[in-house]
PDB file of C-alpha atoms and ligand atoms in Angstrom:
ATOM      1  CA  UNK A   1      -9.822  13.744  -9.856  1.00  0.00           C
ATOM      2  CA  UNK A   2      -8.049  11.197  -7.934  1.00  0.00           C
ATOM      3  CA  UNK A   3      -3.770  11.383  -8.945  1.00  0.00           C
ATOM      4  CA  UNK A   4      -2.402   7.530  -9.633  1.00  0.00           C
ATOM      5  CA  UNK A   5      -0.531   5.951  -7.241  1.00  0.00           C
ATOM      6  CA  UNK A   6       2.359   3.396  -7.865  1.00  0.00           C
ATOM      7  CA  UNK A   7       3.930   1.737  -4.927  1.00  0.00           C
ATOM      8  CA  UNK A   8       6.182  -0.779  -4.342  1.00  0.00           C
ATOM      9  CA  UNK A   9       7.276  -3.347  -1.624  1.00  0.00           C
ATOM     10  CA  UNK A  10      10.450  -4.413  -1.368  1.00  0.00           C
ATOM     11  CA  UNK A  11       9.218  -6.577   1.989  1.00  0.00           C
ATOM     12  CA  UNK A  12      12.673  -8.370   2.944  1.00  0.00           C
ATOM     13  CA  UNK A  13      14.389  -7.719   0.327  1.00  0.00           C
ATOM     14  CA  UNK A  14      17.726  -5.915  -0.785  1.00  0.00           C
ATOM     15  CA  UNK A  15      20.947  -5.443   1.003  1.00  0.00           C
ATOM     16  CA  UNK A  16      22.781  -2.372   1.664  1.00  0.00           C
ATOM     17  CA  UNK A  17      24.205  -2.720  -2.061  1.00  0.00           C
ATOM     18  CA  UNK A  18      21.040  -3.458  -3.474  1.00  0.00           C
ATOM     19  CA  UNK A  19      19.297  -0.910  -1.954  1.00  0.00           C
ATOM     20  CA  UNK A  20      22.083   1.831  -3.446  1.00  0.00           C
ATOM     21  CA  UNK A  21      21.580   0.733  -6.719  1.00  0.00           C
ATOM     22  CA  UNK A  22      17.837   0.275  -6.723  1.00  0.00           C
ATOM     23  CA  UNK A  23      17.391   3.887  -5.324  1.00  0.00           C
ATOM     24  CA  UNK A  24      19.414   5.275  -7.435  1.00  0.00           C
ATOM     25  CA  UNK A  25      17.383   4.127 -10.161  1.00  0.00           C
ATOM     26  CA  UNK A  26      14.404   5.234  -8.642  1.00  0.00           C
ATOM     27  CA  UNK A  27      16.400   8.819  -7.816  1.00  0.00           C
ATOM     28  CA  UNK A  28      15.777   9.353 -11.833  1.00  0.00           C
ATOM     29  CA  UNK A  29      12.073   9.153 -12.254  1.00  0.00           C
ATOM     30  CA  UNK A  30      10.667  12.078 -13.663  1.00  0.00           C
ATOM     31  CA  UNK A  31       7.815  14.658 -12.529  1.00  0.00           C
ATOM     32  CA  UNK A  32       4.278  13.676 -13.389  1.00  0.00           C
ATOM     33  CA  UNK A  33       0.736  13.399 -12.844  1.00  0.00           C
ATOM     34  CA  UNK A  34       0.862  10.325 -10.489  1.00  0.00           C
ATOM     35  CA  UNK A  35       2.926  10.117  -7.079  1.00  0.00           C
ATOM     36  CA  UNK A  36       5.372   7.114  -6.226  1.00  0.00           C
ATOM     37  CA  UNK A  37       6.328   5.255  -3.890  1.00  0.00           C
ATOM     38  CA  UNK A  38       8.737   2.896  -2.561  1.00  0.00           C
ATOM     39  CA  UNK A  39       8.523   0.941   0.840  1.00  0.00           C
ATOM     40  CA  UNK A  40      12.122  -0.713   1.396  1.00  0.00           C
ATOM     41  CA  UNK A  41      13.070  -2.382   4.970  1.00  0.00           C
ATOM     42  CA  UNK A  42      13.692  -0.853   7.788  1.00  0.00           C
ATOM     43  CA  UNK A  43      17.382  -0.696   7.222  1.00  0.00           C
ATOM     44  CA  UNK A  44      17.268   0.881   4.194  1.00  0.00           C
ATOM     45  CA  UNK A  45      14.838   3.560   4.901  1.00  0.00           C
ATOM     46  CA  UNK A  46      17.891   5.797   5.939  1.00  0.00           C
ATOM     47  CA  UNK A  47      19.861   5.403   2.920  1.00  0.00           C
ATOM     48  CA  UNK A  48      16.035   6.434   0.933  1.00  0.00           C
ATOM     49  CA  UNK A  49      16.090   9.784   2.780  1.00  0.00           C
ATOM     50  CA  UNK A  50      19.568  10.740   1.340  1.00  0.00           C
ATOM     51  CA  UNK A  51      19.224   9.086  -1.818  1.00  0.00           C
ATOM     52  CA  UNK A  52      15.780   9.742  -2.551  1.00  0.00           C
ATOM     53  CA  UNK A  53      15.390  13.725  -1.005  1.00  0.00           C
ATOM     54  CA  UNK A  54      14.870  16.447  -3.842  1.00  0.00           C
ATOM     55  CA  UNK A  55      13.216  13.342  -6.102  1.00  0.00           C
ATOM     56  CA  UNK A  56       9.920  12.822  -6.986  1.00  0.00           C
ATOM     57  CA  UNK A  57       9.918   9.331  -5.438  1.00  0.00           C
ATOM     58  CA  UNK A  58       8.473   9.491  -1.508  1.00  0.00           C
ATOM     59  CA  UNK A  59       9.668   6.648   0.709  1.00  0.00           C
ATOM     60  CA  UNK A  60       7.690   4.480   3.543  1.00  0.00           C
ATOM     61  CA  UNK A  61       7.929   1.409   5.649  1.00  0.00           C
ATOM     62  CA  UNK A  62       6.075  -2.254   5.689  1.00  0.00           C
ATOM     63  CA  UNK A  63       5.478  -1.948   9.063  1.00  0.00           C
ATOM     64  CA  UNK A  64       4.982  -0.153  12.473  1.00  0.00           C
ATOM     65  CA  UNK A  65       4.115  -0.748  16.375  1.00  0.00           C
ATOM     66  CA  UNK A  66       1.139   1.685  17.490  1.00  0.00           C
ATOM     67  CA  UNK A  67       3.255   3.372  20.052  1.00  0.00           C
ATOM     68  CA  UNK A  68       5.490   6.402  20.169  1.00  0.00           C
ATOM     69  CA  UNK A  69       8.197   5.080  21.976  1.00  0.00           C
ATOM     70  CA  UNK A  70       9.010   2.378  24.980  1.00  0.00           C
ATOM     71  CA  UNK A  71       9.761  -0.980  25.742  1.00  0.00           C
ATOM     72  CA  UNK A  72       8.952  -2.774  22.777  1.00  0.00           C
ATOM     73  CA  UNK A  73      12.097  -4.654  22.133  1.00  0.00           C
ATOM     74  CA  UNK A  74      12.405  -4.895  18.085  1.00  0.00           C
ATOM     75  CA  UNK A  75       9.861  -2.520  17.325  1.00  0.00           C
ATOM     76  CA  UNK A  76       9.557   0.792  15.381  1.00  0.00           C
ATOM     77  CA  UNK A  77       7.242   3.694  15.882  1.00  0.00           C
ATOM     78  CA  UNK A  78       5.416   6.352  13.293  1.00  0.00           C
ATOM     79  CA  UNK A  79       7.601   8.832  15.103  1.00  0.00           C
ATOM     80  CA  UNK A  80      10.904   6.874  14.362  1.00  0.00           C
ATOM     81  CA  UNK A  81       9.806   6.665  10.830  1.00  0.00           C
ATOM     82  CA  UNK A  82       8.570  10.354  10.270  1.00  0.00           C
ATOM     83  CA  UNK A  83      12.418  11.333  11.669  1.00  0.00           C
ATOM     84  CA  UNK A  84      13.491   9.167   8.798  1.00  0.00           C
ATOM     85  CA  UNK A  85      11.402  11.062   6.302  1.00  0.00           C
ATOM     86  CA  UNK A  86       8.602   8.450   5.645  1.00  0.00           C
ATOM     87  CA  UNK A  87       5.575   9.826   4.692  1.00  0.00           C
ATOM     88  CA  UNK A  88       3.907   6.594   4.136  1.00  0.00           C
ATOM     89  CA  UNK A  89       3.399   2.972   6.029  1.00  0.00           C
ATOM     90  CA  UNK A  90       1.709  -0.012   4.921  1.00  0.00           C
ATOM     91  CA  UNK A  91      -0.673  -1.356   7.318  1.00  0.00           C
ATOM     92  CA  UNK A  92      -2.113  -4.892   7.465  1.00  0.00           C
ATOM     93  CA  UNK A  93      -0.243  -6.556   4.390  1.00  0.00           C
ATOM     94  CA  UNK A  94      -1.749 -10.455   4.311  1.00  0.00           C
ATOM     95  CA  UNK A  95       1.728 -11.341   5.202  1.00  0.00           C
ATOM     96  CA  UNK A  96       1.871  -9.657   8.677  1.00  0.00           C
ATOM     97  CA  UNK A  97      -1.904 -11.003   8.940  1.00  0.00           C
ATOM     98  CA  UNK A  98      -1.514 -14.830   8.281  1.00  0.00           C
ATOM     99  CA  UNK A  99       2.369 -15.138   9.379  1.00  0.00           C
ATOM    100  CA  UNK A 100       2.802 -12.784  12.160  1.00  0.00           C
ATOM    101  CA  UNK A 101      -1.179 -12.776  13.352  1.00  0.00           C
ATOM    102  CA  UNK A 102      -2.083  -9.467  13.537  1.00  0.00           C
ATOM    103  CA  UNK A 103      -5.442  -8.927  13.880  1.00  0.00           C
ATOM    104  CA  UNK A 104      -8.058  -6.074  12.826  1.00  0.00           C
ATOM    105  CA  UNK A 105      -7.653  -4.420  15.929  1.00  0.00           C
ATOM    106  CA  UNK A 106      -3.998  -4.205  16.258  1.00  0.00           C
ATOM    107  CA  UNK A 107      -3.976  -2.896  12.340  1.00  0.00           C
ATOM    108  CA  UNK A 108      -6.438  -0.393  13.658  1.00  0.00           C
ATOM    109  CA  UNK A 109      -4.058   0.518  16.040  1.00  0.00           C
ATOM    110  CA  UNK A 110      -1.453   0.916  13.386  1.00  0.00           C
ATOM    111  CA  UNK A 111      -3.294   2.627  11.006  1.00  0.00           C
ATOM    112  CA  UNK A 112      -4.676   5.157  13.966  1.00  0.00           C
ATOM    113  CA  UNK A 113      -0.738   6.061  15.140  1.00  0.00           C
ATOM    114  CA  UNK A 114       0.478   6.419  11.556  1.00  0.00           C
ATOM    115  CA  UNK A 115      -2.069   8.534  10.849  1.00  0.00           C
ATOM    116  CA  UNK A 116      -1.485  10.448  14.042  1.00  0.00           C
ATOM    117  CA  UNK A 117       1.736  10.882  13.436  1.00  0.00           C
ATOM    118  CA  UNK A 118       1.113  12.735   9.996  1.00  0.00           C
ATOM    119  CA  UNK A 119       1.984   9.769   7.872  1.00  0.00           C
ATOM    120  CA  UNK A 120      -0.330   7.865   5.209  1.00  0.00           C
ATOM    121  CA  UNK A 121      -1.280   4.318   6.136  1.00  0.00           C
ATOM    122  CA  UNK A 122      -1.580   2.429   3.244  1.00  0.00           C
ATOM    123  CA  UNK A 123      -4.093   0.100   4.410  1.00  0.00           C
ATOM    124  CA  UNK A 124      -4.347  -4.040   2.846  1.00  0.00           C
ATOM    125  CA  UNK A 125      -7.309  -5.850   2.444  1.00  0.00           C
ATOM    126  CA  UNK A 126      -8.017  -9.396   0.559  1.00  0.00           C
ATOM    127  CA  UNK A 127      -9.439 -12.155   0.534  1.00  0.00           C
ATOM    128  CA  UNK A 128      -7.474 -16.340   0.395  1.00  0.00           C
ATOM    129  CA  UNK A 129      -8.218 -18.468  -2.497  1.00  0.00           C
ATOM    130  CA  UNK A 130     -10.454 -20.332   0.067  1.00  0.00           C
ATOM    131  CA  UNK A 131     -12.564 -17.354   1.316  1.00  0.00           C
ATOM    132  CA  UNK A 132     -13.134 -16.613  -2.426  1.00  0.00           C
ATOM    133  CA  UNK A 133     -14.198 -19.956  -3.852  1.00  0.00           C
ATOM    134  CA  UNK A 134     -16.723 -19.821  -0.252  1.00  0.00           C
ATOM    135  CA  UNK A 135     -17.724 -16.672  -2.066  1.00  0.00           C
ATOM    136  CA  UNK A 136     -17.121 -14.545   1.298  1.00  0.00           C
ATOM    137  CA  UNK A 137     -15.097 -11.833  -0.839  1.00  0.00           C
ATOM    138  CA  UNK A 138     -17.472  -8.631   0.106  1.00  0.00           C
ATOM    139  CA  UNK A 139     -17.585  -9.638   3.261  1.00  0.00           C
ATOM    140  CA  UNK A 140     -13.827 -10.277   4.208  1.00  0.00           C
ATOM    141  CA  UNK A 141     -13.327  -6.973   2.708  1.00  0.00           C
ATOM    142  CA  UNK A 142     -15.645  -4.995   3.703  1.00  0.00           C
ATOM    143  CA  UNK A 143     -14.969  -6.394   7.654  1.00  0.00           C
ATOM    144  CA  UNK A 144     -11.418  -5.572   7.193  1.00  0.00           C
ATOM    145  CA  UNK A 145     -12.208  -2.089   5.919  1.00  0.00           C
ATOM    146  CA  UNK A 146     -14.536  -1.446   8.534  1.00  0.00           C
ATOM    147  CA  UNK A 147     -12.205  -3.018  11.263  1.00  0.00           C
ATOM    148  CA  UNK A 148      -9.606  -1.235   9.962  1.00  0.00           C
ATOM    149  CA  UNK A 149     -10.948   2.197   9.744  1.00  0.00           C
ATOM    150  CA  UNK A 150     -13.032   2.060  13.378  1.00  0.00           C
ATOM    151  CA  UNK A 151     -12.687   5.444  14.838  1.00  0.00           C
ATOM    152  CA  UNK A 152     -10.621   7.048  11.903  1.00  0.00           C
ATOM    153  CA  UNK A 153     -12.271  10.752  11.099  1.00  0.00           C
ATOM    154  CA  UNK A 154     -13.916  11.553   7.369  1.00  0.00           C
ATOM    155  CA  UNK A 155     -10.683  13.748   7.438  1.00  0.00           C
ATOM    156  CA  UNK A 156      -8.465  11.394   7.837  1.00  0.00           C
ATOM    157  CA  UNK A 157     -10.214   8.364   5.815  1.00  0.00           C
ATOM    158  CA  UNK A 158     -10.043  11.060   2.802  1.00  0.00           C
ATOM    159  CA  UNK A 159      -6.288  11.352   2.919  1.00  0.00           C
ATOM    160  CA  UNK A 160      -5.186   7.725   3.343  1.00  0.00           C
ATOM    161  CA  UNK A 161      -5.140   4.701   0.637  1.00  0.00           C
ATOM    162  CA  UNK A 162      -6.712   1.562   0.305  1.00  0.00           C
ATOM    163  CA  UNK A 163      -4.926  -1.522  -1.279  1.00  0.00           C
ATOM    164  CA  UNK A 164      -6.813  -4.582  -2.641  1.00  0.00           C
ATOM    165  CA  UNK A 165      -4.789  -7.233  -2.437  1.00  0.00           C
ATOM    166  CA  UNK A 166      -6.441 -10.960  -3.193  1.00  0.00           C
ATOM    167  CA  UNK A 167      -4.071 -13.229  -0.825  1.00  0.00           C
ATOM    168  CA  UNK A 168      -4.286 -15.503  -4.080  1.00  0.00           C
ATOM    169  CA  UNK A 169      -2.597 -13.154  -6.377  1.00  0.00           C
ATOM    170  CA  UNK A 170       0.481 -12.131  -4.347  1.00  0.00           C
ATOM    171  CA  UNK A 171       3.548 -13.467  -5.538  1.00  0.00           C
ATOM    172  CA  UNK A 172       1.600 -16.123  -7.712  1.00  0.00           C
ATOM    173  CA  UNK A 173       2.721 -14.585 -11.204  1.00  0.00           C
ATOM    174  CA  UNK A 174      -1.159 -14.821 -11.986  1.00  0.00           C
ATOM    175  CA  UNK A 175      -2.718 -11.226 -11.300  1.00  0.00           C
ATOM    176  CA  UNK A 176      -6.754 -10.775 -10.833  1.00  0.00           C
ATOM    177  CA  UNK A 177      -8.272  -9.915 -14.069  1.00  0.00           C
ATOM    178  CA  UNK A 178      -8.637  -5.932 -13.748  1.00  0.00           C
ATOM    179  CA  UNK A 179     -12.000  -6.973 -13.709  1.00  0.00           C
ATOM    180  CA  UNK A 180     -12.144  -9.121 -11.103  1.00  0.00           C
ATOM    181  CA  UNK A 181     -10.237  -6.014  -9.240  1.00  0.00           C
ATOM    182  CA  UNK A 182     -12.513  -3.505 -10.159  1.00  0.00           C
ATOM    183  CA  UNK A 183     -15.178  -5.342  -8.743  1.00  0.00           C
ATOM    184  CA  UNK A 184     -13.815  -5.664  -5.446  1.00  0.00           C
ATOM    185  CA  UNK A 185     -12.519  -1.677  -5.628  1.00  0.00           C
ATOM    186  CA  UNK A 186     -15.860  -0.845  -5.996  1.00  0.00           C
ATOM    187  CA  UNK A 187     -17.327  -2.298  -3.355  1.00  0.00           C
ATOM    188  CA  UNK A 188     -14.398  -1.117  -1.213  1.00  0.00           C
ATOM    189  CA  UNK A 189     -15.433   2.046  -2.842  1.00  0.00           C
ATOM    190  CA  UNK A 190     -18.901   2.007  -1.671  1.00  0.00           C
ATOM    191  CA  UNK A 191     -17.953   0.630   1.538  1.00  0.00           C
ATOM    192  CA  UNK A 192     -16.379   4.151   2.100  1.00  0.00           C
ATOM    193  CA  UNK A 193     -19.392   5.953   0.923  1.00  0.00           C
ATOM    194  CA  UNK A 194     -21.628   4.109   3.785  1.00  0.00           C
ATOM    195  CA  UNK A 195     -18.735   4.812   6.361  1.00  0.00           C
ATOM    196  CA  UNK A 196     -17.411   8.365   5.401  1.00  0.00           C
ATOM    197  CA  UNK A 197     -20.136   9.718   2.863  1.00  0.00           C
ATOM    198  CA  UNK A 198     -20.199  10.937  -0.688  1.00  0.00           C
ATOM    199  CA  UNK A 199     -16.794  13.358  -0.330  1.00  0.00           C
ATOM    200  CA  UNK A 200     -14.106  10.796   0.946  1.00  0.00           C
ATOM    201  CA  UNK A 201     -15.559   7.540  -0.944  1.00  0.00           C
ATOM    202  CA  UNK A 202     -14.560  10.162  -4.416  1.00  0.00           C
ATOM    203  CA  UNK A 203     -11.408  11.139  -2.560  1.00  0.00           C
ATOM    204  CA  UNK A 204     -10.037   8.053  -0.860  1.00  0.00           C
ATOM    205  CA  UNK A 205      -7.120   6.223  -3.429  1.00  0.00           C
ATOM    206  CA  UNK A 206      -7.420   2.930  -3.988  1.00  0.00           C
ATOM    207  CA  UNK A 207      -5.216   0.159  -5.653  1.00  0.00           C
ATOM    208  CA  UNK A 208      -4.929  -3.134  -6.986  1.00  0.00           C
ATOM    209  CA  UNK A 209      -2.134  -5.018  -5.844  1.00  0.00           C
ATOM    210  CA  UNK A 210      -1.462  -9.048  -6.871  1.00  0.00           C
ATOM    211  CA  UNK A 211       1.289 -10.147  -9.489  1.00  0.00           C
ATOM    212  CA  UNK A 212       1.364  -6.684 -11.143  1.00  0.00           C
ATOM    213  CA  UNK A 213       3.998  -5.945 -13.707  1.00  0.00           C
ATOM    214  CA  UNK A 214       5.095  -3.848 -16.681  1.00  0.00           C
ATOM    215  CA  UNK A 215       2.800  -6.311 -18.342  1.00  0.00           C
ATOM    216  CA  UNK A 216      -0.939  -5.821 -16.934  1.00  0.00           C
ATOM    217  CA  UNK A 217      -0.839  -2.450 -15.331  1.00  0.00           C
ATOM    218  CA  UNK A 218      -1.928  -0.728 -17.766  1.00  0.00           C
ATOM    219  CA  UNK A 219      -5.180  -2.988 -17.465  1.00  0.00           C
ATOM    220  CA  UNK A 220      -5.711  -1.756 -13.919  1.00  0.00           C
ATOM    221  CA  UNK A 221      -5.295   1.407 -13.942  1.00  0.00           C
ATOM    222  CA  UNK A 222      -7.607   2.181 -16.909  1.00  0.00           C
ATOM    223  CA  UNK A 223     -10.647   0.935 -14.432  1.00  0.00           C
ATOM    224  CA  UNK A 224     -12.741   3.495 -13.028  1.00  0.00           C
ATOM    225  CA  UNK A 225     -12.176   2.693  -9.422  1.00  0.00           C
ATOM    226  CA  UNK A 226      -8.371   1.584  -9.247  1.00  0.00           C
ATOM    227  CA  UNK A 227      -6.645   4.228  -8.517  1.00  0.00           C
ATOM    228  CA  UNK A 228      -2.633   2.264  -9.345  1.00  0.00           C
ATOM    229  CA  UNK A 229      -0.971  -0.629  -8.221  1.00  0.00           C
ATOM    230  CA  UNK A 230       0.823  -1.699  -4.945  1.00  0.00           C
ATOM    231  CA  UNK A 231       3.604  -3.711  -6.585  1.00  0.00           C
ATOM    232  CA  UNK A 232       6.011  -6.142  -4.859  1.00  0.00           C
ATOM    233  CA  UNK A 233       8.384  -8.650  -6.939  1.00  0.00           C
ATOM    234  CA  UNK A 234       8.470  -5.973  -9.868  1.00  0.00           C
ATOM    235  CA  UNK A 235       9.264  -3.239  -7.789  1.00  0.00           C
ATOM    236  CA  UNK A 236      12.499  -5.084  -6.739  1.00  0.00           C
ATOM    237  CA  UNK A 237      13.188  -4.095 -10.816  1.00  0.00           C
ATOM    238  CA  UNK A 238      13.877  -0.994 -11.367  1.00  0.00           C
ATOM    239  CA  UNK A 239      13.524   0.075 -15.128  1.00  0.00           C
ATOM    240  CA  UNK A 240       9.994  -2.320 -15.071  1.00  0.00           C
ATOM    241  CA  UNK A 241       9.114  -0.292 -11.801  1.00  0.00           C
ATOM    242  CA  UNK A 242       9.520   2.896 -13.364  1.00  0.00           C
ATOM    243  CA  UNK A 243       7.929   2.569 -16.965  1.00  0.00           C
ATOM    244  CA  UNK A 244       4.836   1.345 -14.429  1.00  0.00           C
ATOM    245  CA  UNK A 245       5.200   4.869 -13.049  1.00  0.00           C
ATOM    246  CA  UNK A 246       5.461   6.611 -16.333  1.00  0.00           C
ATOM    247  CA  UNK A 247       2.271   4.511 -16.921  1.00  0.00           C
ATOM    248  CA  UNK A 248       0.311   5.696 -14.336  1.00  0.00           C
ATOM    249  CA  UNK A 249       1.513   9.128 -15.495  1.00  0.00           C
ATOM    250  CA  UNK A 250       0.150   9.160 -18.759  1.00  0.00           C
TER     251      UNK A 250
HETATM  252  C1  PEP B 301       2.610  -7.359  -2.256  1.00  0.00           C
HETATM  253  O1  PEP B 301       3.291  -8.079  -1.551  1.00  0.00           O
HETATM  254  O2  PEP B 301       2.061  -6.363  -1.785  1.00  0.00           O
HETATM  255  C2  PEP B 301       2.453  -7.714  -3.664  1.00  0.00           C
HETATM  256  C3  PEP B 301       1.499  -7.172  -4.334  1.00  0.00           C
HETATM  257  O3  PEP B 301       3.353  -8.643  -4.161  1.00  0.00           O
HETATM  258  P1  PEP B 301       3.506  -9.106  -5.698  1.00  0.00           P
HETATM  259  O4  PEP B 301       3.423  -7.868  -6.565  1.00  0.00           O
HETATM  260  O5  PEP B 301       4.857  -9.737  -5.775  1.00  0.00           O
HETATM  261  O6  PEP B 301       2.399 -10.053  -5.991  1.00  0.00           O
END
């Protein structure tokens, strides 16, 4: 039995103030059957670790450079984060792919140090409006999965997450049908099965992420193979953010 998974990202948003007050928030979520998470900016991920430690909210970044430490002016490593008390990092959101070009293999590299360094990469995949209409869906996906995952143990493939995210549906206020998700966590699904065999495609967690709100995520996570949402403008609100958890809880 696979436990639901809500997280959110803030990407850059939220100032020191907002931060406080939207952790704070969070601070009050109570114990359940699902886990939660919130991924603010890097400057805020100090004030998560004293706002959010004793809760049942766990904290992570957007971002990281495959590297412990060095001269990589502007850059942050797993390490760095795990002395901040992130436990998770998101790894190849479409953003960082089509505006800062990172490529399969450099995600690979993320997703390998993260996972070195104890944390759990949450790991984007998704196809444009363009690749879909060309009907190349499967294949974006499953070459980013692949790509992504090259030389990443059963172990390890068990314990991290996978998020479906159609480029199409971020920030577009027009969500996949949870069908049109489902689909595409499936074959994600069975994508891990060829890779990693019967025991980590049932283990590994994977999500739907695209326009979700207080609204439609109900619809998601009542398919078999979306495991909860990765959530970005409504996770900059709290109270929706949380009833999304409770949710996923019951
Ligand atoms: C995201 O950026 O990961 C995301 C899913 O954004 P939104 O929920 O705003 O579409």
């Amino acid at each position: 039995m696979r436990r639901p998974l809500i997280a959110g990202n803030w990407k850059m948003n939220g100032d020191r103030q907002e931060a406080e007050a939207l952790l704070k928030a969070i601070a009050g979520a109570e114990p359940g059957k699902a886990d939660l998470v919130v991924c603010p900016p890097f400057t805020a991920l100090a004030q998560a670790q004293d706002l959010l430690r004793d809760t049942v909210a766990q904290w992570g970044a957007q971002n990281v450079y495959p590297e412990p430490a060095g001269a990589y002016t502007g850059e942050i490593s797993p390490q760095m984060l795990q002395s901040l008390g992130c436990r998770w990092c998101i790894c190849g959101h479409s953003e960082r792919r089509q505006l800062f070009g990172e490529t399969d293999e450099l995600i690979n590299r993320k997703v390998k140090a993260v996972l070195d360094a104890g944390l759990t990469p949450i790991l984007c995949v998704g196809e444009s409006a363009e690749e879909r209409q060309n009907g190349q869906t499967a294949s974006i996906v499953q070459r980013e999965v692949e790509a992504g995952l090259s030389g990443v143990s059963a172990e390890e493939a068990a314990r991290l997450v996978i998020a479906y995210e159609p480029i199409w549906a971020i920030g577009a206020g027009q969500a996949a049908t949870a069908a049109e998700a489902e689909e595409v966590c499936s074959w994600i699904r069975e994508c891990m099965f060829r890779c990693f065999g019967t025991e980590v495609s049932g283990q590994v967690r994977i999500l739907y992420g695209g326009s979700v709100n207080g609204r439609n995520v109900s619809d998601f996570l009542k398919e078999p193979d979306i495991d909860g949402a990765l959530i970005g403008g409504a996770s900059l609100r709290a109270e929706e953010f949380i009833s999304m958890y409770n949710r996923a809880k019951a």
